[in-house]
Coordinates of C-alpha atoms and ligand atoms in Angstrom, one line a residue:
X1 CA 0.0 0.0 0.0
X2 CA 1.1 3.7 -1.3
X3 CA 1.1 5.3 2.4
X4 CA 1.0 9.3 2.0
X5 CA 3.1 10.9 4.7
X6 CA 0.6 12.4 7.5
X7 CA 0.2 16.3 7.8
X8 CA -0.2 18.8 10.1
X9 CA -3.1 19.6 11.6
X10 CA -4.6 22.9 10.2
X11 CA -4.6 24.8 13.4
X12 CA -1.2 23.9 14.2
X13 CA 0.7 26.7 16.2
X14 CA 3.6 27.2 14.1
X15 CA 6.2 30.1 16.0
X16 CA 8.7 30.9 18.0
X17 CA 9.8 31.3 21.7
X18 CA 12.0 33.6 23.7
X19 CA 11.7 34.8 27.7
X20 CA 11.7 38.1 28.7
X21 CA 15.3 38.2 31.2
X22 CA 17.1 36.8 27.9
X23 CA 16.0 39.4 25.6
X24 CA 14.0 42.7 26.5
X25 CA 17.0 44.8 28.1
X26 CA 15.9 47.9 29.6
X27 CA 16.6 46.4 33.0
X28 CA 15.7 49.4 34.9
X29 CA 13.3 51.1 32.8
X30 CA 9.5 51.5 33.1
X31 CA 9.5 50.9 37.3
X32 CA 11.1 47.6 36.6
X33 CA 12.6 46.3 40.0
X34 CA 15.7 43.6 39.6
X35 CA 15.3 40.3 39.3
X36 CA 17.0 36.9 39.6
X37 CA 18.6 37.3 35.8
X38 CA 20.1 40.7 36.6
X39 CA 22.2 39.2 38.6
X40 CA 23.4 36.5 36.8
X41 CA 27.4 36.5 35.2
X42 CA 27.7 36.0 31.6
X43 CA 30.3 33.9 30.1
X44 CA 30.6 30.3 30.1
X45 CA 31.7 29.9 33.7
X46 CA 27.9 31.4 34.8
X47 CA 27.1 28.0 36.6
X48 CA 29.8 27.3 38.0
X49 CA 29.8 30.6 39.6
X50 CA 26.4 29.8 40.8
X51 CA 26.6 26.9 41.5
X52 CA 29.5 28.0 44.5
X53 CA 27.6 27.5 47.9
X54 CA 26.6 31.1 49.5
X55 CA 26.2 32.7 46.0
X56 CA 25.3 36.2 47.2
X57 CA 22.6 38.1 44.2
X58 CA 24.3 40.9 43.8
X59 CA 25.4 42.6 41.0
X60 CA 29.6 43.0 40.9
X61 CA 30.2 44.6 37.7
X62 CA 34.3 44.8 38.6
X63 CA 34.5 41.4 38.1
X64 CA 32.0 40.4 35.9
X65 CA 29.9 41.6 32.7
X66 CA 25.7 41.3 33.1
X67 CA 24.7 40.6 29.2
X68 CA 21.1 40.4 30.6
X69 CA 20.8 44.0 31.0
X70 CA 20.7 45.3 27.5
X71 CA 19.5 41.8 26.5
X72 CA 18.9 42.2 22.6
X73 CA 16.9 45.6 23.6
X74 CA 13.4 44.0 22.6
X75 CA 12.4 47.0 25.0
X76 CA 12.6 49.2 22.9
X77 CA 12.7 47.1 19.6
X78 CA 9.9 45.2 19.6
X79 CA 7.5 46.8 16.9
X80 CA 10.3 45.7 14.6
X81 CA 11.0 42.3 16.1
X82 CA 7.3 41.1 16.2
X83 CA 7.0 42.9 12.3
X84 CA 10.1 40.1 11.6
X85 CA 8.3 37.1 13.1
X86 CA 4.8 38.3 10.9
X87 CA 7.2 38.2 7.8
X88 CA 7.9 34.6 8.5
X89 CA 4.1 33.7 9.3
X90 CA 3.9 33.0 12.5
X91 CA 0.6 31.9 14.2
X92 CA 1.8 32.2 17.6
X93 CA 4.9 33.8 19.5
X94 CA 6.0 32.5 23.0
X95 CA 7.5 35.2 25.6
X96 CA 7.1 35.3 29.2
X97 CA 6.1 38.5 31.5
X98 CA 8.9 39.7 33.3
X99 CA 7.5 39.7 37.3
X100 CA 9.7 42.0 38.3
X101 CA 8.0 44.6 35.6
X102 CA 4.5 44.0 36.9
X103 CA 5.9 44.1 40.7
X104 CA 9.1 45.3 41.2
X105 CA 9.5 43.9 44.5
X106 CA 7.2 40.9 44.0
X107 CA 5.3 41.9 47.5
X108 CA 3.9 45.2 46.4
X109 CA 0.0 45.2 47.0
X110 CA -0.6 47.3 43.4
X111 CA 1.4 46.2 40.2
X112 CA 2.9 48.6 38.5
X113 CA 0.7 50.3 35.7
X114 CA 4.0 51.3 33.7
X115 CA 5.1 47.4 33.2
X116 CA 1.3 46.3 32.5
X117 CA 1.4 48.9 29.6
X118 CA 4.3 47.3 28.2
X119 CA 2.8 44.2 27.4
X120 CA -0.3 45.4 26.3
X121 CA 1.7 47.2 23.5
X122 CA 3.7 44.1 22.7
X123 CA 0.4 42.0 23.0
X124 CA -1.3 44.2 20.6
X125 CA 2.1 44.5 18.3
X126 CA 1.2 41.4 17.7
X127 CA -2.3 41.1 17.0
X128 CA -1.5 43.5 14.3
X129 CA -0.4 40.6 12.5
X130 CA -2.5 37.8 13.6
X131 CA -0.2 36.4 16.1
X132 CA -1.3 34.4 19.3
X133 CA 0.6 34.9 22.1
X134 CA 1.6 31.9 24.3
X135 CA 2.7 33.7 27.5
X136 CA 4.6 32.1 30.2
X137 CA 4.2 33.5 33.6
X138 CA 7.6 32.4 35.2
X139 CA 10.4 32.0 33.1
X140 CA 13.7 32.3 35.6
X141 CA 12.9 36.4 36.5
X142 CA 11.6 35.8 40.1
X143 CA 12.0 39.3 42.1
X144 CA 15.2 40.0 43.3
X145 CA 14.0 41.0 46.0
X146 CA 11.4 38.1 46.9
X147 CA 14.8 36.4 47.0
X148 CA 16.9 38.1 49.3
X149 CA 14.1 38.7 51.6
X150 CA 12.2 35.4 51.4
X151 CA 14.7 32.8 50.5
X152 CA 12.7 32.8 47.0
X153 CA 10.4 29.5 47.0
X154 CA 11.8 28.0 50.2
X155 CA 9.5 30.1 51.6
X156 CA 5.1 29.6 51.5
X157 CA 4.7 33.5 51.9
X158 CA 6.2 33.7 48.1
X159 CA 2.8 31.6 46.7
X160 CA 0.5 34.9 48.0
X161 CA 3.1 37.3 46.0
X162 CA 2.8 34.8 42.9
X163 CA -0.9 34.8 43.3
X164 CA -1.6 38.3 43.3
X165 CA 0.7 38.7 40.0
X166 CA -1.0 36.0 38.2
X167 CA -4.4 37.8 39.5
X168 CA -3.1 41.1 37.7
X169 CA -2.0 39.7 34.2
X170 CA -5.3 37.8 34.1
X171 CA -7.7 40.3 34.7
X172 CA -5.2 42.8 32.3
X173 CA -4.5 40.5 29.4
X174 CA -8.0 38.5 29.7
X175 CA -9.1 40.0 26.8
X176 CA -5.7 39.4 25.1
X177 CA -4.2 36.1 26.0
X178 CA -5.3 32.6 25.2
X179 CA -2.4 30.4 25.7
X180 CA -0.4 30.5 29.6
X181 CA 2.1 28.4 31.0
X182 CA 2.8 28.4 34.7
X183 CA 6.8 27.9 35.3
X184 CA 9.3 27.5 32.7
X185 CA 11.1 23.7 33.1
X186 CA 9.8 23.6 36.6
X187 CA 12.1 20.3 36.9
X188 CA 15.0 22.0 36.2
X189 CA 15.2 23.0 39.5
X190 CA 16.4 19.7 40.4
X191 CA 19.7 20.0 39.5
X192 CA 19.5 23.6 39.8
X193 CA 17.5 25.9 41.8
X194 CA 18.6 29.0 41.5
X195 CA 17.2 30.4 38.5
X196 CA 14.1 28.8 39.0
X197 CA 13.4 28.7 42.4
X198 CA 15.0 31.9 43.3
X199 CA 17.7 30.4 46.2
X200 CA 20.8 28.7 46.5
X201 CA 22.2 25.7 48.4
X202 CA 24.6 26.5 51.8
X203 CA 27.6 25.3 52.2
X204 CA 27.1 21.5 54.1
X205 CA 23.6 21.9 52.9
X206 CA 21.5 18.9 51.8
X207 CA 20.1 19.9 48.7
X208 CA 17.2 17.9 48.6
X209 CA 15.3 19.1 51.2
X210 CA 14.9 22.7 50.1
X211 CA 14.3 21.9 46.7
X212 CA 11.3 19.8 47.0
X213 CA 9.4 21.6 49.9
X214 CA 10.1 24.7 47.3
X215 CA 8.6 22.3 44.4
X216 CA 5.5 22.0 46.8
X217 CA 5.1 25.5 47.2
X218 CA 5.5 26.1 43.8
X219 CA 2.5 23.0 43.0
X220 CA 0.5 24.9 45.5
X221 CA 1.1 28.2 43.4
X222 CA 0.4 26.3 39.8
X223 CA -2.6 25.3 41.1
X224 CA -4.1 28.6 42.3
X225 CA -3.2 30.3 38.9
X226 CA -4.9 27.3 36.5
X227 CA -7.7 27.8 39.1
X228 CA -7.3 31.5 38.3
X229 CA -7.0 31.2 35.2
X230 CA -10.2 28.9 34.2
X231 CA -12.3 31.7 36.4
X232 CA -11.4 34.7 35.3
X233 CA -10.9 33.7 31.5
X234 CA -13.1 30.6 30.9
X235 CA -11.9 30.2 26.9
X236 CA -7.9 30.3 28.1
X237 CA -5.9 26.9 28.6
X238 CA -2.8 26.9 30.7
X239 CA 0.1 24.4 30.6
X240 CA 2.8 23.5 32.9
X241 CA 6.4 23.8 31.0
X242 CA 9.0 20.4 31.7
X243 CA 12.7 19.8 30.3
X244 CA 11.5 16.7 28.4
X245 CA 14.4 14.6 28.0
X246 CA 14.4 10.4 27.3
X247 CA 16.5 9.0 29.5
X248 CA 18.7 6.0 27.9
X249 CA 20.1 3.2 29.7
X250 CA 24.1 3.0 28.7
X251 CA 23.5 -0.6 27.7
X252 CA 20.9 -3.4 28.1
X253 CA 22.6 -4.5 31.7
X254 CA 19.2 -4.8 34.0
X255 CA 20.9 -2.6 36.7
X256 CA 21.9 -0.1 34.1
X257 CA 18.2 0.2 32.7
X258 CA 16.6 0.4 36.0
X259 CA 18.9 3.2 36.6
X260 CA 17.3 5.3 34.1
X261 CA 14.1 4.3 34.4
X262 CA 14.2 5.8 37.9
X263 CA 16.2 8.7 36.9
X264 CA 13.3 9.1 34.1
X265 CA 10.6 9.2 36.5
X266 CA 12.2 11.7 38.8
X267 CA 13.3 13.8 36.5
X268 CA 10.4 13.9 33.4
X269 CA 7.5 12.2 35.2
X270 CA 7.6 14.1 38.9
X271 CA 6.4 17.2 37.9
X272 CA 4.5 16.2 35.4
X273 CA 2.4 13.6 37.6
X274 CA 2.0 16.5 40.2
X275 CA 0.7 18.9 37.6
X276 CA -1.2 17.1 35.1
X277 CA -2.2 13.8 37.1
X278 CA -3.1 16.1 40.6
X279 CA -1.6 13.5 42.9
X280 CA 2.3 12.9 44.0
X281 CA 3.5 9.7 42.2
X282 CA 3.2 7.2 44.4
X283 CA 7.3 5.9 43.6
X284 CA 8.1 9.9 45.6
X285 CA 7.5 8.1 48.4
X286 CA 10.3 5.9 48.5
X287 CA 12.4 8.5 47.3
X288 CA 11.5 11.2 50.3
X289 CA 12.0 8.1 52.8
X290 CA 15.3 7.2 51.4
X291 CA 16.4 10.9 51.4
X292 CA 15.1 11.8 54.6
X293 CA 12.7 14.3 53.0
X294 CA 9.9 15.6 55.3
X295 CA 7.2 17.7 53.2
X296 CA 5.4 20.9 54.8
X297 CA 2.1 19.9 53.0
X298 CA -0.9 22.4 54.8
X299 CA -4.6 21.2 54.7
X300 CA -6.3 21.8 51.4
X301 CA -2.5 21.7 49.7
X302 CA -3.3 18.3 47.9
X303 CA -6.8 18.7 47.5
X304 CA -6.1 22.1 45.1
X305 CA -3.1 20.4 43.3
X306 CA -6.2 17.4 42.2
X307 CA -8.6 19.4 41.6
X308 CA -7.0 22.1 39.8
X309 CA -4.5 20.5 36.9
X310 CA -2.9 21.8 33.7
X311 CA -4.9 21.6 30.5
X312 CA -1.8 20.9 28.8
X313 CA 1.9 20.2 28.6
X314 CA 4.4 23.1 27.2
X315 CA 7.8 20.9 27.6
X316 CA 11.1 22.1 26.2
X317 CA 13.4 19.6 23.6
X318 CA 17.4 19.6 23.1
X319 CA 19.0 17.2 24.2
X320 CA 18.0 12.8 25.3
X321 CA 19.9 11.3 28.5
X322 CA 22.1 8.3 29.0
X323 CA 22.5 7.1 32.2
X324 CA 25.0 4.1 33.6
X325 CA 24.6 3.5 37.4
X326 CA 28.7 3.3 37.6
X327 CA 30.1 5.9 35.4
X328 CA 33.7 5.5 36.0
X329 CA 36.1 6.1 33.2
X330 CA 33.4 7.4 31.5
X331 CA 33.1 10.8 29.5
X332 CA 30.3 13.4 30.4
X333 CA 28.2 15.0 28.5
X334 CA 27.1 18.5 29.1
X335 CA 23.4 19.3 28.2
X336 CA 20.9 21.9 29.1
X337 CA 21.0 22.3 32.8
X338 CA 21.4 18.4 32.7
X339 CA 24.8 15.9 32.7
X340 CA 24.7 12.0 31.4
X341 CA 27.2 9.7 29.9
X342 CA 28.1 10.4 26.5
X343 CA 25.8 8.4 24.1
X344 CA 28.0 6.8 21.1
X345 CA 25.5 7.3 18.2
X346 CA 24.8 11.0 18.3
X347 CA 26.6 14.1 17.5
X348 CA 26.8 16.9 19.6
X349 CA 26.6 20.8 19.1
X350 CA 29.2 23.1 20.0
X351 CA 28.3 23.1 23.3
X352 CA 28.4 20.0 23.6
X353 CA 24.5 19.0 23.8
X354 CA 23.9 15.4 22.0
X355 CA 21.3 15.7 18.6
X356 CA 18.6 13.1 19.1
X357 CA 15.8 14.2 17.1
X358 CA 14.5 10.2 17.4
X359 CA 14.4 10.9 21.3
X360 CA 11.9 14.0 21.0
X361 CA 9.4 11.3 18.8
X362 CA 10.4 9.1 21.9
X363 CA 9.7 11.2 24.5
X364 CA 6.3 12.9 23.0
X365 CA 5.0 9.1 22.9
X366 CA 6.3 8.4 26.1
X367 CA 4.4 11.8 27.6
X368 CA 1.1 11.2 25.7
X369 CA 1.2 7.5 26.8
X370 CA 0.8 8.9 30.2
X371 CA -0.8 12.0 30.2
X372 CA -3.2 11.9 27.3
X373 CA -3.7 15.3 27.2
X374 CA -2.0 17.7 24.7
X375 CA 1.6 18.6 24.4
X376 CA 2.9 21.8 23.0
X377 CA 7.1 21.7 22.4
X378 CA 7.8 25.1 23.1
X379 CA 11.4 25.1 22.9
X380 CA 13.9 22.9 20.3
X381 CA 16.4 24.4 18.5
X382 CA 20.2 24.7 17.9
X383 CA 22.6 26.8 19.6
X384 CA 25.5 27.4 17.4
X385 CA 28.1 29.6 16.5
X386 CA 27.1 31.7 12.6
X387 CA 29.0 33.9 10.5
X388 CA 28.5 37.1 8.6
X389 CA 29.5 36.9 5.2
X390 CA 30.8 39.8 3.4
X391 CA 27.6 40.4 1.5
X392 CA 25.4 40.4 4.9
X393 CA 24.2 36.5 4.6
X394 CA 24.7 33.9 7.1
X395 CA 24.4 30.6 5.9
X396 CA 23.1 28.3 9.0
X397 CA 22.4 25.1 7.1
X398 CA 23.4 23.6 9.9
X399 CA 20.3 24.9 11.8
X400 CA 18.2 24.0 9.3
X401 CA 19.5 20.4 9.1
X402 CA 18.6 20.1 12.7
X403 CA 15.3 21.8 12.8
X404 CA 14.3 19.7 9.7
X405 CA 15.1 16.5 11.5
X406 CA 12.9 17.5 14.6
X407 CA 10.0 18.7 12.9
X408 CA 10.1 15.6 10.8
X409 CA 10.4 14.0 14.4
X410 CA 7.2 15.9 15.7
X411 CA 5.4 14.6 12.1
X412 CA 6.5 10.8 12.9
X413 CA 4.8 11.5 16.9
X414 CA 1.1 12.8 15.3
X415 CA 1.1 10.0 12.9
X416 CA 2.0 7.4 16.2
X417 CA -1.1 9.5 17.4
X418 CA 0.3 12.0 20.0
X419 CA -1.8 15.0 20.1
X420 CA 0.3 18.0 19.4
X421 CA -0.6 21.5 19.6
X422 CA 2.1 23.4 18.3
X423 CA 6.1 24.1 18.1
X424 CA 7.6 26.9 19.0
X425 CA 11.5 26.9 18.2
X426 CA 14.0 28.3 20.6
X427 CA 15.3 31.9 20.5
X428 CA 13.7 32.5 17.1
X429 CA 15.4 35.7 17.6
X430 CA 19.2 36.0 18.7
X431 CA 19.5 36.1 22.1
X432 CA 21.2 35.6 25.6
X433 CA 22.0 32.0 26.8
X434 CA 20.7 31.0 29.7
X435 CA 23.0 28.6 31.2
X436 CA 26.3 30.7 29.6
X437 CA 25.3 34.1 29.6
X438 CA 26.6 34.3 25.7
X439 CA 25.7 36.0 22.7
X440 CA 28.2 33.5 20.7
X441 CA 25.4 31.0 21.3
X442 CA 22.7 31.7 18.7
X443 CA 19.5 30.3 18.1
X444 CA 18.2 32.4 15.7
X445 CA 16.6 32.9 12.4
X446 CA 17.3 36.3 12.9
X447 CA 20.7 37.3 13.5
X448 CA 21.4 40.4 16.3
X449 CA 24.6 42.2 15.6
X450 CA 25.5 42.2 19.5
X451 CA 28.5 40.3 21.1
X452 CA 30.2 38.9 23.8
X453 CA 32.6 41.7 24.3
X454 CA 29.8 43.9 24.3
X455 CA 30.2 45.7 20.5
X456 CA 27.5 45.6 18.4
X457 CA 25.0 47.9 16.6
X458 CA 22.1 45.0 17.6
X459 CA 21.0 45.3 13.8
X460 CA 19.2 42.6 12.8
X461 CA 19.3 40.3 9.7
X462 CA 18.0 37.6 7.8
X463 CA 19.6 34.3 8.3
X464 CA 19.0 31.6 5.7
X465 CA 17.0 29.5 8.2
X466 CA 14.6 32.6 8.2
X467 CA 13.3 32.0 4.6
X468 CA 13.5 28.2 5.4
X469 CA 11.4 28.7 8.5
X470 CA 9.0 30.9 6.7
X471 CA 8.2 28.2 3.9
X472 CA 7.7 25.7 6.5
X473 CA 4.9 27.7 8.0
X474 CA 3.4 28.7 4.8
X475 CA 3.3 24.9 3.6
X476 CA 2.2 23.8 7.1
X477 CA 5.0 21.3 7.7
X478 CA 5.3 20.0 3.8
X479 CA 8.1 21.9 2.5
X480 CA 11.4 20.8 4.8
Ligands
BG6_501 C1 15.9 26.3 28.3 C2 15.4 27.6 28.8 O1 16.7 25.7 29.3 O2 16.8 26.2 27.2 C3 15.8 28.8 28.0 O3 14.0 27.6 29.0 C4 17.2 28.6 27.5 O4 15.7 29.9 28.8 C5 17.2 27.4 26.5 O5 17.8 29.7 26.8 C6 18.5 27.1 25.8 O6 19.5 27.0 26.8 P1 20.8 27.9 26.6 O7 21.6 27.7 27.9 O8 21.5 27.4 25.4 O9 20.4 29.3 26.5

């Protein structure tokens, strides 16, 4: 039998995504207070400088440079930015809401009309050209100051500050937004709090403790903003955001696979189960026994998390796992705020994060197999170093290789029968890395003349993959 490859849906949300720390600038401007990102290092040794025990949030500009700050000056840019994504046909464009705009300290009791005007100018920007925008409400810009005061989400008191923001953008943008998401890769914060959860570990610390009372609190807060949300506007849906990654076993050794199967469940499932399935997985327990974890759960805490749960799964795709329970003599492999063993078969970037497109058809089966509900992949793309060519060209086939070979990936999942909602590729626009802090790493199909030194004239241009892109949305997925 001839079998005719299977298409898109119509509706599909075709676009791209950025977050407000890594690209708006104006740091200071418009009320803004500072937030978690304005104090972050750039340059490749940013998490190993905060990863150092007693990391102290402030800003130290003798010693180091704070590319967030100017971002790619989307502040002040935008008009021209969101006229860019229209040229290349996008349905809908993912950013996040800086907090720190809307309440500069976080604990304020009125947000800050000045910030809430921003984004009704972007959000309108964009309607101008018939673009949806998929909004996510935390995206690594807690307060600064909910941080230094509160210990960030070690502390319950933070869920009131997070539900009085979520309160304001709501009733504001009702009118305006259709698509949310609560926190960006929520389960990053297992390997790495501080961006997400707003705190760091002390010195003779035990990590583990912290970080998952701080994952209840932030449950707690999830739930009260998709409650929120479905009250104040009915016709919105609102997803929680993961790091999807597979998790591979090294080899087909028993103790080796059960390795990553448990690794897998912490990791991709925990969140996930808590946010979409309402309940704590029941294989937590063993894990909070074994690690002497004692949860601060309040009456009505679990009762919320059931009975208000995500519509949907936002998850992020770079990068699949392998895991070997011994790892001696074996190499590393870096990868988005993640580390396995490095994985034979696959090539990695220049950063060293392994190319699996196979492992995001792997892992969107592997989510919809559980969840049934839809999944969204708001992030996948390639960061990579690109060059100007005389004539004002940059010639990323390389980018396009790899985003051809993960939407073909996301074609093969639909046709297994996941239900997918949309893609939205990484830093559509040039911008600043999160884990690294660099301009060098681009993920663009628009090119910002801005570097790591700090020249640049932040012009923007074309890249190949920008026409590429463009016929990909215009044929719906059949031209690649
Ligand atoms: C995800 C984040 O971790 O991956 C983004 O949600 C981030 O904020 C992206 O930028 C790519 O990571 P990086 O470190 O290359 O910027």
């Amino acid at each position: 039998m001839n079998q005719s490859k299977i298409k898109f849906p119509k509706n599909f949300l075709w676009g791209g995504a950025t977050a407000a720390n890594q690209m708006e600038g104006g740091y200071l401007e418009g009320g803004k207070g500072l937030n978690i990102a304005d104090v972050l290092p750039g340059g490749k040794e940013r998490l190993k400088v905060l990863k150092e025990p007693g990391f102290n949030f402030e800003i130290d500009k003798e010693k180091y440079s704070y590319p967030n700050h100017e971002g790619i000056d989307f502040y002040h840019r935008y008009k021209e930015d969101i006229a860019l994504f229209a040229e290349m046909g996008f349905k809908v464009y993912r950013m996040s809401i800086a907090w720190s705009r809307i309440f500069p300290n976080g604990n304020e009791l009125e947000p800050n009309e000045e910030g809430l005007a921003f984004y009704d100018r972007v959000f309108d920007e964009l309607y101008k050209y018939g673009i949806e925008p998929v909004v996510t409400i935390s995206h690594y810009e807690m307060p600064l100051n909910l941080v230094k005061e509160y210990g960030g989400w070690r502390s319950r008191e933070v869920i009131t500050y997070f539900e009085r923001y979520v309160n304001a953008i709501f009733n504001r943008y009702k009118g305006k937004v259709k698509y949310w998401m609560t926190f960006n890769e929520i389960n990053s914060a297992l390997h790495f709090p501080i961006m997400s959860m707003g705190f760091s570990i002390e010195k003779g610390e035990d990590e583990y403790q912290p970080i998952f009372q701080a994952f209840h609190h932030q449950f707690v807060a999830s739930s009260l903003a998709v409650k929120a949300c479905h009250e104040i506007i009915p016709e919105a849906k609102i997803g929680s955001m993961i790091i999807a990654a597979p998790v591979y076993s090294y080899d087909c050794n028993p103790e080796n696979v059960l390795y990553a199967m448990e690794e897998e469940r912490i990791f991709n499932y925990f969140c996930g189960d808590v946010q979409v399935r309402g309940e704590y997985p029941s294989f937590m327990k063993r894990f909070f026994k074994k690690h002497h974890i004692s949860l601060d759960i309040h009456d009505g805490d679990l009762r919320l998390i059931k009975e208000h749960r995500v519509d949907y799964i936002g998850l992020s795709y770079y990068m699949s796992l392998t895991e070997k329970k011994d790892k001696t003599g074996l190499d590393s492999t870096p990868g988005n705020l993640l580390e396995g063993v490095k994985n034979r078969f696959l090539k990695a970037s220049d950063w060293g994060w392994e190319i699996d497109p196979i492992g995001l058809r792997i892992v969107l089966n592997k989510l919809y197999d559980r969840y049934r509900v839809p999944l969204f992949v708001v992030e996948n793309g390639l960061g990579a170093y690109d060059k100007v060519e005389e004539d004002g060209s940059i010639n990323d086939d390389y980018r396009i290789d790899y985003l051809r070979s993960h939407v073909e990936a996301m074609r093969e999942a639909i046709d297994d029968g996941v239900d997918l909602m949309g893609y939205t590729s990484w830093g559509c626009i040039d911008l600043v890395s999160a884990s690294t802090g660099e301009f060098s790493k681009r993920y663009g199909f628009i090119y910002v003349d801005k570097h790591d030194d700090g020249r640049g004239t932040m012009k923007r241009l074309k890249k190949k993959s920008f026409y590429w892109y463009k016929n990909v949305i215009e044929s719906n997925g059949e031209v690649l």
